[in-house]
Amino acid sequence: MTAVTEVDTGKCQTGEYRKMLESLPVFMNVSDDAFIEIMDFIAEIDKLKTISRQTLILDGTRYENDAEHSWHISVMAPLLIRYLDGEAPDLLKTIKMALIHDMVEIFAGDTYCYDKAASADKKEREEAAAKRLFGILPDAQAEEFLNLWHEFEEMKTIESAYAAALDKLQPLIHNYLTDGKSWKLHGVYAGEVRVRISQLRSVSLKLWEFADSIISMSVSKGYLKAEPIDKKMHKN
Amino acid sequence: MTAVTEVDTGKCQTGEYRKMLESLPVFMNVSDDAFIEIMDFIAEIDKLKTISRQTLILDGTRYENDAEHSWHISVMAPLLIRYLDGEAPDLLKTIKMALIHDMVEIFAGDTYCYDKAASADKKEREEAAAKRLFGILPDAQAEEFLNLWHEFEEMKTIESAYAAALDKLQPLIHNYLTDGKSWKLHGVYAGEVRVRISQLRSVSLKLWEFADSIISMSVSKGYLKAEPIDKKMHKN
């Protein structure tokens, strides 16, 4: 909760890069707030490159960051669209969501999806962070990005459902192809991952079967833990 | 030239990740080449995250990589489209180009733009690399990506001109906001950068003026070298 009260949800006008940009000769005689705001935002989001995820890059040498992950799922969007079962999504809108969906972590931090304690106030922290970050932009663009992010979070449209599916599928592939190192480190159960990828089923039976197959193979290889014993006992 | 002869331009069927994907239960009884090819490609392009550029990320701690750069210019595309002078580009096409434009470096390596020796056989190396990389995909998608990459390289359409402008603008902003460290390291002249960004002028006077202003300020701050003395002498 601390993060919410600390966050300034008003228009952010004092970006660290803004001052450097304002000192450029091109801005000496003309005031062009919208252009400076956009450039300030472009500089601000560079921080996404420093936000580490829990997924290793495929050569196994280091964790990937949010910018790399956003790029990866954006490329996946046009490639996997043919496997969607329902109405075709607006691909541009899907990719825009994929590009910006993790930006709120610049001010809200990353929350590991299987960390229940940190997930508790995630929603509030991220809402404040979104308003602060996208608020750097001129109003019309701030509104577009904030709406796209809200749509992604609510997952009620085909575009957001598809973007969310890609967001879940990519780390699954990475965890499998890096011998489940990250899953093993956190002692993740197959059931937790199955719940997480269940949304894929409503978007694409093919992608869900693929994901489910990765989970089965990951259990048999020891990357993921099978169901906890006490859970099995409760069933009887 | 060595790289060209070493490169297998045929259909790449032996991806290192392909075998791991083929062993998944979902593929045990069904042959689905297209799906495996797409997944193999998605794994293969992860290598873009390991290709270092000559531009520092804005906190100055390390060089950025091609995946991060591709993400960054893809986000810039919808934000700066309002500053284009001519006909509005197809934004989806522009972003697709931005996402894939550097992928050929996975097999061809990065070539520093101010390194004249390495630039000599760049075109041939990259053409072979593009055919090899995009050739991992099913035919229709291989063709789409190869065409998009060719269009980007030829820079004759408004989409490719805009994507190329973003590709040049982003490192300029980065070099300026990281105190010109990379430029100083390579002893780059302002004139070289001016030639490099001259293409911006045909796309957007606003973006070109902004870029030109960054160059002027970079000379006055000592990030870029002014014109070589012998060049000035030749003028008289």
Coordinates of C-alpha atoms in Angstrom, one line a residue:
Chain A
M1 CA 0.0 0.0 0.0
T2 CA 3.0 2.3 0.7
A3 CA 3.6 2.7 -3.0
V4 CA 0.1 4.0 -3.7
T5 CA 0.4 6.9 -1.2
E6 CA 3.9 7.7 -2.4
V7 CA 2.9 7.9 -6.1
D8 CA 2.1 11.3 -7.5
T9 CA -0.9 10.6 -9.7
G10 CA -0.9 14.2 -11.2
K11 CA 0.6 15.3 -14.4
C12 CA 4.3 14.5 -14.2
Q13 CA 6.1 17.5 -15.5
T14 CA 9.5 17.1 -13.9
G15 CA 10.9 14.1 -15.7
E16 CA 14.7 13.8 -15.3
Y17 CA 15.1 13.8 -19.1
R18 CA 12.7 16.6 -19.8
K19 CA 15.1 19.3 -18.6
M20 CA 17.8 18.0 -20.9
L21 CA 15.4 18.0 -23.8
E22 CA 14.1 21.5 -23.0
S23 CA 17.6 22.9 -23.2
L24 CA 17.9 21.9 -26.9
P25 CA 18.3 24.8 -29.4
V26 CA 15.1 23.7 -31.2
F27 CA 13.0 24.5 -28.1
M28 CA 14.7 27.9 -27.3
N29 CA 12.2 30.1 -29.0
V30 CA 9.2 27.9 -29.4
S31 CA 7.1 26.3 -26.7
D32 CA 5.9 22.9 -27.8
D33 CA 4.7 21.1 -24.7
A34 CA 3.1 18.2 -26.5
F35 CA 6.3 17.4 -28.4
I36 CA 8.4 17.6 -25.2
E37 CA 5.9 15.5 -23.3
I38 CA 6.1 12.8 -25.9
M39 CA 9.9 12.9 -25.9
D40 CA 10.0 12.8 -22.1
F41 CA 7.8 9.8 -22.2
I42 CA 9.9 8.1 -24.8
A43 CA 12.9 8.6 -22.5
E44 CA 11.0 7.6 -19.3
I45 CA 9.9 4.2 -20.7
D46 CA 13.6 3.3 -21.3
K47 CA 13.4 2.1 -17.7
L48 CA 11.4 -0.9 -18.8
K49 CA 14.8 -2.3 -20.1
T50 CA 16.0 -2.4 -16.4
I51 CA 13.0 -4.3 -15.0
S52 CA 14.0 -7.9 -14.7
R53 CA 11.5 -10.7 -15.0
Q54 CA 11.6 -14.2 -13.5
T55 CA 12.1 -15.8 -17.0
L56 CA 15.5 -16.6 -18.4
I57 CA 16.4 -15.7 -22.0
L58 CA 16.8 -18.9 -24.0
D59 CA 20.6 -19.1 -23.8
G60 CA 20.1 -19.3 -20.0
T61 CA 22.7 -16.6 -19.2
R62 CA 20.4 -14.1 -17.5
Y63 CA 16.8 -13.1 -16.8
E64 CA 15.0 -11.2 -19.5
N65 CA 13.6 -7.8 -18.9
D66 CA 10.1 -6.3 -19.6
A67 CA 11.1 -4.5 -22.8
E68 CA 12.5 -7.7 -24.3
H69 CA 9.4 -9.6 -23.3
S70 CA 7.1 -7.0 -24.7
W71 CA 9.0 -7.1 -28.0
H72 CA 8.8 -10.9 -28.1
I73 CA 5.0 -11.1 -27.6
S74 CA 4.5 -8.3 -30.1
V75 CA 6.3 -10.4 -32.7
M76 CA 4.3 -13.5 -31.7
A77 CA 1.0 -11.6 -32.3
P78 CA 0.9 -11.7 -36.1
L79 CA 2.4 -15.2 -36.2
L80 CA -0.1 -17.0 -33.9
I81 CA -3.3 -15.1 -35.0
R82 CA -4.2 -18.0 -37.3
Y83 CA -4.7 -20.3 -34.4
L84 CA -7.4 -18.2 -32.7
D85 CA -10.8 -19.9 -32.6
G86 CA -13.2 -17.0 -32.5
E87 CA -13.4 -13.6 -34.3
A88 CA -10.1 -12.2 -35.5
P89 CA -8.7 -9.5 -33.3
D90 CA -7.6 -6.1 -34.4
L91 CA -3.9 -6.9 -34.7
L92 CA -2.7 -3.3 -34.4
K93 CA -4.6 -2.9 -31.1
T94 CA -3.3 -6.2 -29.9
I95 CA 0.3 -5.2 -30.6
K96 CA -0.1 -1.8 -29.0
M97 CA -1.3 -3.6 -25.8
A98 CA 1.6 -6.0 -26.0
L99 CA 4.0 -3.1 -26.3
I100 CA 2.7 -1.2 -23.3
H101 CA 1.2 -3.8 -21.0
D102 CA 4.1 -4.0 -18.6
M103 CA 5.0 -0.3 -18.6
V104 CA 3.2 0.4 -15.2
E105 CA 6.0 -1.7 -13.6
I106 CA 8.3 1.3 -14.1
F107 CA 6.6 2.9 -11.1
A108 CA 4.8 -0.1 -9.5
G109 CA 7.6 -2.7 -9.8
D110 CA 7.3 -6.3 -11.0
T111 CA 5.2 -8.7 -9.0
Y112 CA 6.0 -12.4 -9.5
C113 CA 2.8 -14.1 -10.4
Y114 CA 3.1 -16.9 -7.9
D115 CA 4.0 -14.5 -5.0
K116 CA 0.6 -14.2 -3.2
A117 CA 1.7 -11.6 -0.7
A118 CA 3.0 -9.1 -3.2
S119 CA 0.0 -9.7 -5.4
A120 CA -2.4 -8.4 -2.8
D121 CA -2.1 -4.6 -3.4
K122 CA -0.8 -5.0 -7.0
K123 CA -4.0 -3.6 -8.6
E124 CA -3.9 -0.3 -6.6
R125 CA -0.2 0.2 -7.1
E126 CA -0.5 -0.4 -10.8
E127 CA -3.5 1.9 -11.3
A128 CA -1.6 4.8 -9.6
A129 CA 1.5 4.0 -11.6
A130 CA -0.4 3.9 -14.9
K131 CA -1.9 7.3 -14.3
R132 CA 1.5 8.7 -13.4
L133 CA 3.4 7.2 -16.3
F134 CA 0.8 7.7 -19.1
G135 CA 0.1 11.1 -17.6
I136 CA 3.5 12.3 -18.9
L137 CA 2.0 12.2 -22.4
P138 CA -0.3 14.8 -24.0
D139 CA -3.9 14.3 -22.9
A140 CA -5.2 12.4 -26.0
Q141 CA -2.3 10.0 -26.1
A142 CA -2.3 9.6 -22.3
E143 CA -6.0 8.6 -22.6
E144 CA -5.4 6.2 -25.4
F145 CA -2.6 4.4 -23.6
L146 CA -4.4 4.3 -20.3
N147 CA -7.5 2.9 -22.0
L148 CA -5.4 0.3 -23.8
W149 CA -3.8 -0.7 -20.5
H150 CA -7.2 -0.9 -18.7
E151 CA -8.6 -3.0 -21.5
F152 CA -5.7 -5.3 -21.3
E153 CA -6.1 -5.7 -17.5
E154 CA -9.9 -6.3 -17.8
M155 CA -9.4 -8.9 -20.5
K156 CA -13.0 -8.6 -21.8
T157 CA -12.2 -8.0 -25.5
I158 CA -10.8 -10.4 -28.0
E159 CA -7.7 -8.1 -28.4
S160 CA -6.9 -8.1 -24.7
A161 CA -7.7 -11.8 -24.4
Y162 CA -5.2 -12.5 -27.2
A163 CA -2.5 -10.2 -25.8
A164 CA -2.9 -11.8 -22.4
A165 CA -2.7 -15.2 -23.9
L166 CA 0.7 -14.3 -25.5
D167 CA 1.8 -12.7 -22.2
K168 CA 1.2 -16.1 -20.5
L169 CA 2.5 -18.3 -23.4
Q170 CA 5.9 -16.7 -23.9
P171 CA 7.3 -17.3 -20.4
L172 CA 5.9 -20.8 -20.4
I173 CA 7.9 -21.6 -23.6
H174 CA 11.0 -19.9 -22.0
N175 CA 10.7 -21.8 -18.8
Y176 CA 10.4 -25.1 -20.6
L177 CA 13.3 -24.3 -23.0
T178 CA 15.6 -23.2 -20.1
D179 CA 15.1 -26.6 -18.3
G180 CA 12.5 -25.1 -15.8
K181 CA 15.3 -23.3 -13.9
S182 CA 13.1 -20.4 -12.7
W183 CA 10.2 -22.7 -11.8
K184 CA 12.5 -25.0 -9.8
L185 CA 14.0 -22.0 -8.0
H186 CA 10.5 -20.9 -6.9
G187 CA 9.2 -24.4 -6.3
V188 CA 6.2 -23.8 -8.6
Y189 CA 3.4 -26.5 -8.9
A190 CA 2.0 -27.6 -12.2
G191 CA -1.5 -26.8 -10.9
E192 CA -0.5 -23.1 -10.4
V193 CA 0.7 -22.9 -14.0
R194 CA -2.4 -24.7 -15.2
V195 CA -4.6 -22.1 -13.5
R196 CA -2.5 -19.3 -15.0
I197 CA -2.8 -20.6 -18.6
S198 CA -6.5 -21.7 -18.3
Q199 CA -7.5 -18.4 -20.0
L200 CA -5.7 -19.6 -23.2
R201 CA -8.5 -22.2 -23.7
S202 CA -11.1 -19.5 -24.4
V203 CA -8.9 -17.9 -27.1
S204 CA -7.4 -20.9 -28.8
L205 CA -7.8 -24.6 -28.2
K206 CA -4.6 -25.2 -30.1
L207 CA -2.5 -22.8 -28.1
W208 CA -4.0 -24.1 -24.8
E209 CA -3.2 -27.8 -25.8
F210 CA 0.3 -26.7 -26.7
A211 CA 0.7 -24.9 -23.3
D212 CA -0.9 -27.9 -21.4
S213 CA 1.5 -30.2 -23.2
I214 CA 4.5 -28.1 -22.0
I215 CA 3.2 -28.4 -18.5
S216 CA 2.8 -32.2 -18.7
M217 CA 6.3 -32.6 -20.1
S218 CA 7.7 -30.2 -17.5
V219 CA 6.2 -32.3 -14.7
S220 CA 7.7 -35.5 -16.2
K221 CA 11.1 -33.7 -16.5
G222 CA 11.0 -32.4 -12.9
Y223 CA 10.8 -28.7 -13.9
L224 CA 7.4 -28.3 -12.2
K225 CA 6.2 -30.0 -9.0
A226 CA 3.1 -32.3 -9.2
E227 CA 0.1 -31.5 -7.0
P228 CA 0.9 -31.0 -3.3
I229 CA 0.2 -34.2 -1.3
D230 CA -2.1 -32.4 1.2
K231 CA -4.3 -31.2 -1.7
K232 CA -4.6 -34.7 -3.0
M233 CA -5.6 -35.9 0.4
H234 CA -8.3 -33.3 0.7
K235 CA -10.0 -34.8 -2.3
N236 CA -10.6 -38.0 -0.5
Chain B
M1 CA 32.1 -12.4 -47.7
T2 CA 32.9 -15.5 -45.6
A3 CA 29.5 -15.3 -43.9
V4 CA 27.6 -15.4 -47.1
T5 CA 29.2 -18.7 -48.3
E6 CA 28.9 -20.2 -44.8
V7 CA 25.2 -19.4 -44.6
D8 CA 22.7 -22.1 -45.5
T9 CA 20.0 -20.2 -47.4
G10 CA 17.7 -23.2 -47.6
K11 CA 14.8 -24.1 -45.3
C12 CA 16.2 -24.3 -41.9
Q13 CA 14.7 -27.4 -40.3
T14 CA 17.3 -28.2 -37.7
G15 CA 16.7 -25.4 -35.1
E16 CA 18.2 -26.2 -31.7
Y17 CA 14.8 -25.6 -30.1
R18 CA 12.8 -27.5 -32.7
K19 CA 13.8 -30.9 -31.4
M20 CA 12.8 -29.9 -27.8
L21 CA 9.4 -28.7 -29.1
E22 CA 8.9 -31.8 -31.3
S23 CA 9.2 -34.0 -28.2
L24 CA 6.2 -32.4 -26.6
P25 CA 3.2 -34.8 -26.0
V26 CA 1.0 -32.5 -28.2
F27 CA 3.1 -33.4 -31.2
M28 CA 3.4 -37.1 -30.5
N29 CA 0.5 -38.2 -32.8
V30 CA -0.1 -35.2 -35.0
S31 CA 2.3 -33.8 -37.5
D32 CA 1.9 -30.0 -37.6
D33 CA 4.8 -28.6 -39.4
A34 CA 3.5 -25.0 -39.7
F35 CA 3.0 -24.8 -35.9
I36 CA 6.4 -26.3 -35.1
E37 CA 8.0 -23.9 -37.6
I38 CA 6.4 -20.9 -36.0
M39 CA 7.3 -22.0 -32.5
D40 CA 10.9 -22.7 -33.7
F41 CA 11.1 -19.2 -35.1
I42 CA 9.7 -17.7 -31.9
A43 CA 12.5 -19.4 -30.0
E44 CA 15.2 -18.6 -32.6
I45 CA 14.5 -14.8 -32.5
D46 CA 15.2 -14.8 -28.8
K47 CA 18.8 -14.4 -29.8
L48 CA 18.0 -10.8 -30.7
K49 CA 18.2 -10.1 -26.9
T50 CA 21.9 -11.1 -27.0
I51 CA 22.9 -8.8 -29.9
S52 CA 24.4 -5.7 -28.3
R53 CA 24.2 -2.3 -30.0
Q54 CA 26.5 0.7 -29.7
T55 CA 23.9 2.7 -27.8
L56 CA 23.7 2.8 -24.0
I57 CA 20.4 2.4 -22.2
L58 CA 19.5 5.7 -20.5
D59 CA 20.8 4.9 -17.0
G60 CA 24.2 4.5 -18.7
T61 CA 24.9 1.0 -17.1
R62 CA 25.2 -1.1 -20.2
Y63 CA 24.6 -1.2 -24.0
E64 CA 21.1 -1.9 -25.2
N65 CA 20.3 -4.9 -27.4
D66 CA 18.4 -5.2 -30.6
A67 CA 15.2 -6.6 -29.0
E68 CA 15.0 -3.6 -26.6
H69 CA 15.7 -1.2 -29.4
S70 CA 13.1 -2.8 -31.6
W71 CA 10.5 -2.5 -28.8
H72 CA 11.4 1.1 -28.2
I73 CA 11.0 2.3 -31.8
S74 CA 7.7 0.3 -32.1
V75 CA 6.3 2.2 -29.1
M76 CA 7.5 5.5 -30.7
A77 CA 5.6 4.8 -34.0
P78 CA 2.1 5.6 -32.7
L79 CA 3.4 8.5 -30.7
L80 CA 5.2 10.4 -33.4
I81 CA 3.0 9.7 -36.3
R82 CA 1.3 13.1 -35.8
Y83 CA 4.5 14.9 -36.8
L84 CA 4.8 13.3 -40.2
D85 CA 4.5 15.8 -43.1
G86 CA 3.1 13.7 -45.9
E87 CA 0.5 10.9 -46.2
A88 CA -0.1 8.9 -43.1
P89 CA 1.6 5.5 -43.0
D90 CA -0.1 2.2 -42.3
L91 CA 0.8 2.0 -38.6
L92 CA 0.5 -1.7 -38.3
K93 CA 2.9 -2.2 -41.2
T94 CA 5.3 0.3 -39.7
I95 CA 5.3 -1.4 -36.4
K96 CA 5.8 -4.9 -38.0
M97 CA 8.9 -3.5 -39.7
A98 CA 10.1 -1.9 -36.5
L99 CA 9.7 -5.2 -34.7
I100 CA 11.6 -7.3 -37.3
H101 CA 14.0 -4.9 -38.9
D102 CA 17.1 -6.0 -37.0
M103 CA 16.4 -9.7 -36.9
V104 CA 18.8 -10.5 -39.7
E105 CA 21.6 -9.6 -37.3
I106 CA 20.9 -12.9 -35.6
F107 CA 22.8 -14.6 -38.5
A108 CA 24.6 -11.6 -40.0
G109 CA 25.9 -9.8 -36.8
D110 CA 25.6 -6.1 -36.1
T111 CA 27.5 -3.6 -38.2
Y112 CA 28.4 -0.3 -36.5
C113 CA 27.0 2.3 -38.9
Y114 CA 30.2 4.4 -38.8
D115 CA 32.5 1.4 -39.5
K116 CA 33.1 1.6 -43.2
A117 CA 35.1 -1.6 -43.5
A118 CA 32.4 -3.8 -42.0
S119 CA 29.7 -2.0 -44.0
A120 CA 31.2 -3.2 -47.3
D121 CA 29.7 -6.7 -47.5
K122 CA 26.8 -5.9 -45.1
K123 CA 24.1 -6.1 -47.8
E124 CA 25.0 -9.6 -49.0
R125 CA 25.5 -11.0 -45.5
E126 CA 22.1 -9.6 -44.4
E127 CA 20.3 -10.9 -47.5
A128 CA 21.5 -14.5 -46.9
A129 CA 20.7 -14.1 -43.2
A130 CA 17.2 -12.9 -43.9
K131 CA 16.5 -15.9 -46.1
R132 CA 17.8 -18.3 -43.6
L133 CA 16.0 -16.8 -40.6
F134 CA 12.6 -16.0 -42.1
G135 CA 12.9 -19.3 -44.0
I136 CA 12.3 -21.1 -40.7
L137 CA 8.6 -19.9 -40.9
P138 CA 5.9 -21.5 -43.0
D139 CA 6.0 -20.2 -46.6
A140 CA 3.3 -17.5 -46.4
Q141 CA 4.7 -16.0 -43.2
A142 CA 8.3 -16.3 -44.4
E143 CA 7.3 -14.4 -47.5
E144 CA 5.5 -11.7 -45.5
F145 CA 8.5 -11.1 -43.2
L146 CA 11.0 -11.2 -46.0
N147 CA 9.0 -8.7 -48.0
L148 CA 8.6 -6.4 -45.0
W149 CA 12.4 -6.5 -44.4
H150 CA 13.1 -5.8 -48.0
E151 CA 10.7 -2.9 -48.0
F152 CA 12.4 -1.6 -44.9
E153 CA 15.8 -1.8 -46.5
E154 CA 14.7 -0.2 -49.8
M155 CA 13.1 2.7 -47.9
K156 CA 10.8 3.6 -50.8
T157 CA 7.4 3.5 -49.1
I158 CA 6.1 5.9 -46.4
E159 CA 6.0 3.0 -43.9
S160 CA 9.6 2.1 -44.4
A161 CA 10.7 5.7 -44.5
Y162 CA 8.9 6.3 -41.1
A163 CA 10.3 3.1 -39.6
A164 CA 13.8 4.0 -40.8
A165 CA 13.4 7.5 -39.3
L166 CA 12.5 6.0 -35.9
D167 CA 15.5 3.6 -36.2
K168 CA 17.8 6.6 -36.6
L169 CA 16.1 9.0 -34.1
Q170 CA 16.1 6.6 -31.1
P171 CA 19.9 6.1 -30.9
L172 CA 20.4 9.8 -31.4
I173 CA 18.2 10.6 -28.4
H174 CA 20.0 7.8 -26.4
N175 CA 23.5 9.1 -27.3
Y176 CA 22.6 12.6 -26.3
L177 CA 20.9 11.6 -23.0
T178 CA 23.9 9.4 -22.1
D179 CA 26.4 12.3 -22.5
G180 CA 27.6 11.1 -25.9
K181 CA 29.7 8.4 -24.4
S182 CA 29.3 6.0 -27.4
W183 CA 30.1 8.8 -29.9
K184 CA 33.1 9.9 -28.0
L185 CA 34.4 6.3 -27.7
H186 CA 34.3 6.0 -31.5
G187 CA 35.3 9.6 -32.3
V188 CA 32.2 10.3 -34.4
Y189 CA 32.0 13.6 -36.4
A190 CA 28.8 15.7 -36.4
G191 CA 28.9 15.5 -40.2
E192 CA 28.6 11.7 -40.2
V193 CA 25.6 11.9 -37.9
R194 CA 24.0 14.7 -40.0
V195 CA 24.3 12.5 -43.2
R196 CA 22.8 9.6 -41.3
I197 CA 19.7 11.6 -40.1
S198 CA 19.3 13.5 -43.4
Q199 CA 16.6 11.0 -44.4
L200 CA 14.4 12.3 -41.5
R201 CA 13.9 15.5 -43.4
S202 CA 11.8 13.9 -46.1
V203 CA 9.5 12.3 -43.5
S204 CA 9.1 15.1 -41.0
L205 CA 10.6 18.6 -40.8
K206 CA 9.8 18.6 -37.1
L207 CA 11.6 15.4 -36.3
W208 CA 14.6 16.4 -38.5
E209 CA 14.8 19.8 -36.8
F210 CA 14.7 18.1 -33.4
A211 CA 17.5 15.6 -34.5
D212 CA 19.6 18.5 -36.0
S213 CA 19.2 20.4 -32.7
I214 CA 20.5 17.4 -30.8
I215 CA 23.5 17.3 -33.1
S216 CA 24.2 21.0 -32.6
M217 CA 24.0 20.7 -28.8
S218 CA 26.1 17.6 -28.9
V219 CA 28.9 19.5 -30.7
S220 CA 28.8 22.3 -28.2
K221 CA 28.9 19.8 -25.3
G222 CA 31.8 17.9 -26.9
Y223 CA 29.9 14.7 -27.5
L224 CA 30.5 14.9 -31.3
K225 CA 33.5 16.2 -33.1
A226 CA 33.1 19.2 -35.4
E227 CA 34.1 18.8 -39.0
P228 CA 37.7 17.5 -39.5
I229 CA 40.2 20.3 -40.1
D230 CA 41.5 18.9 -43.4
K231 CA 38.0 19.0 -44.8
K232 CA 37.6 22.7 -43.8
M233 CA 41.0 23.4 -45.5
H234 CA 39.8 21.8 -48.8
K235 CA 37.0 24.3 -49.0
N236 CA 39.4 27.2 -49.4

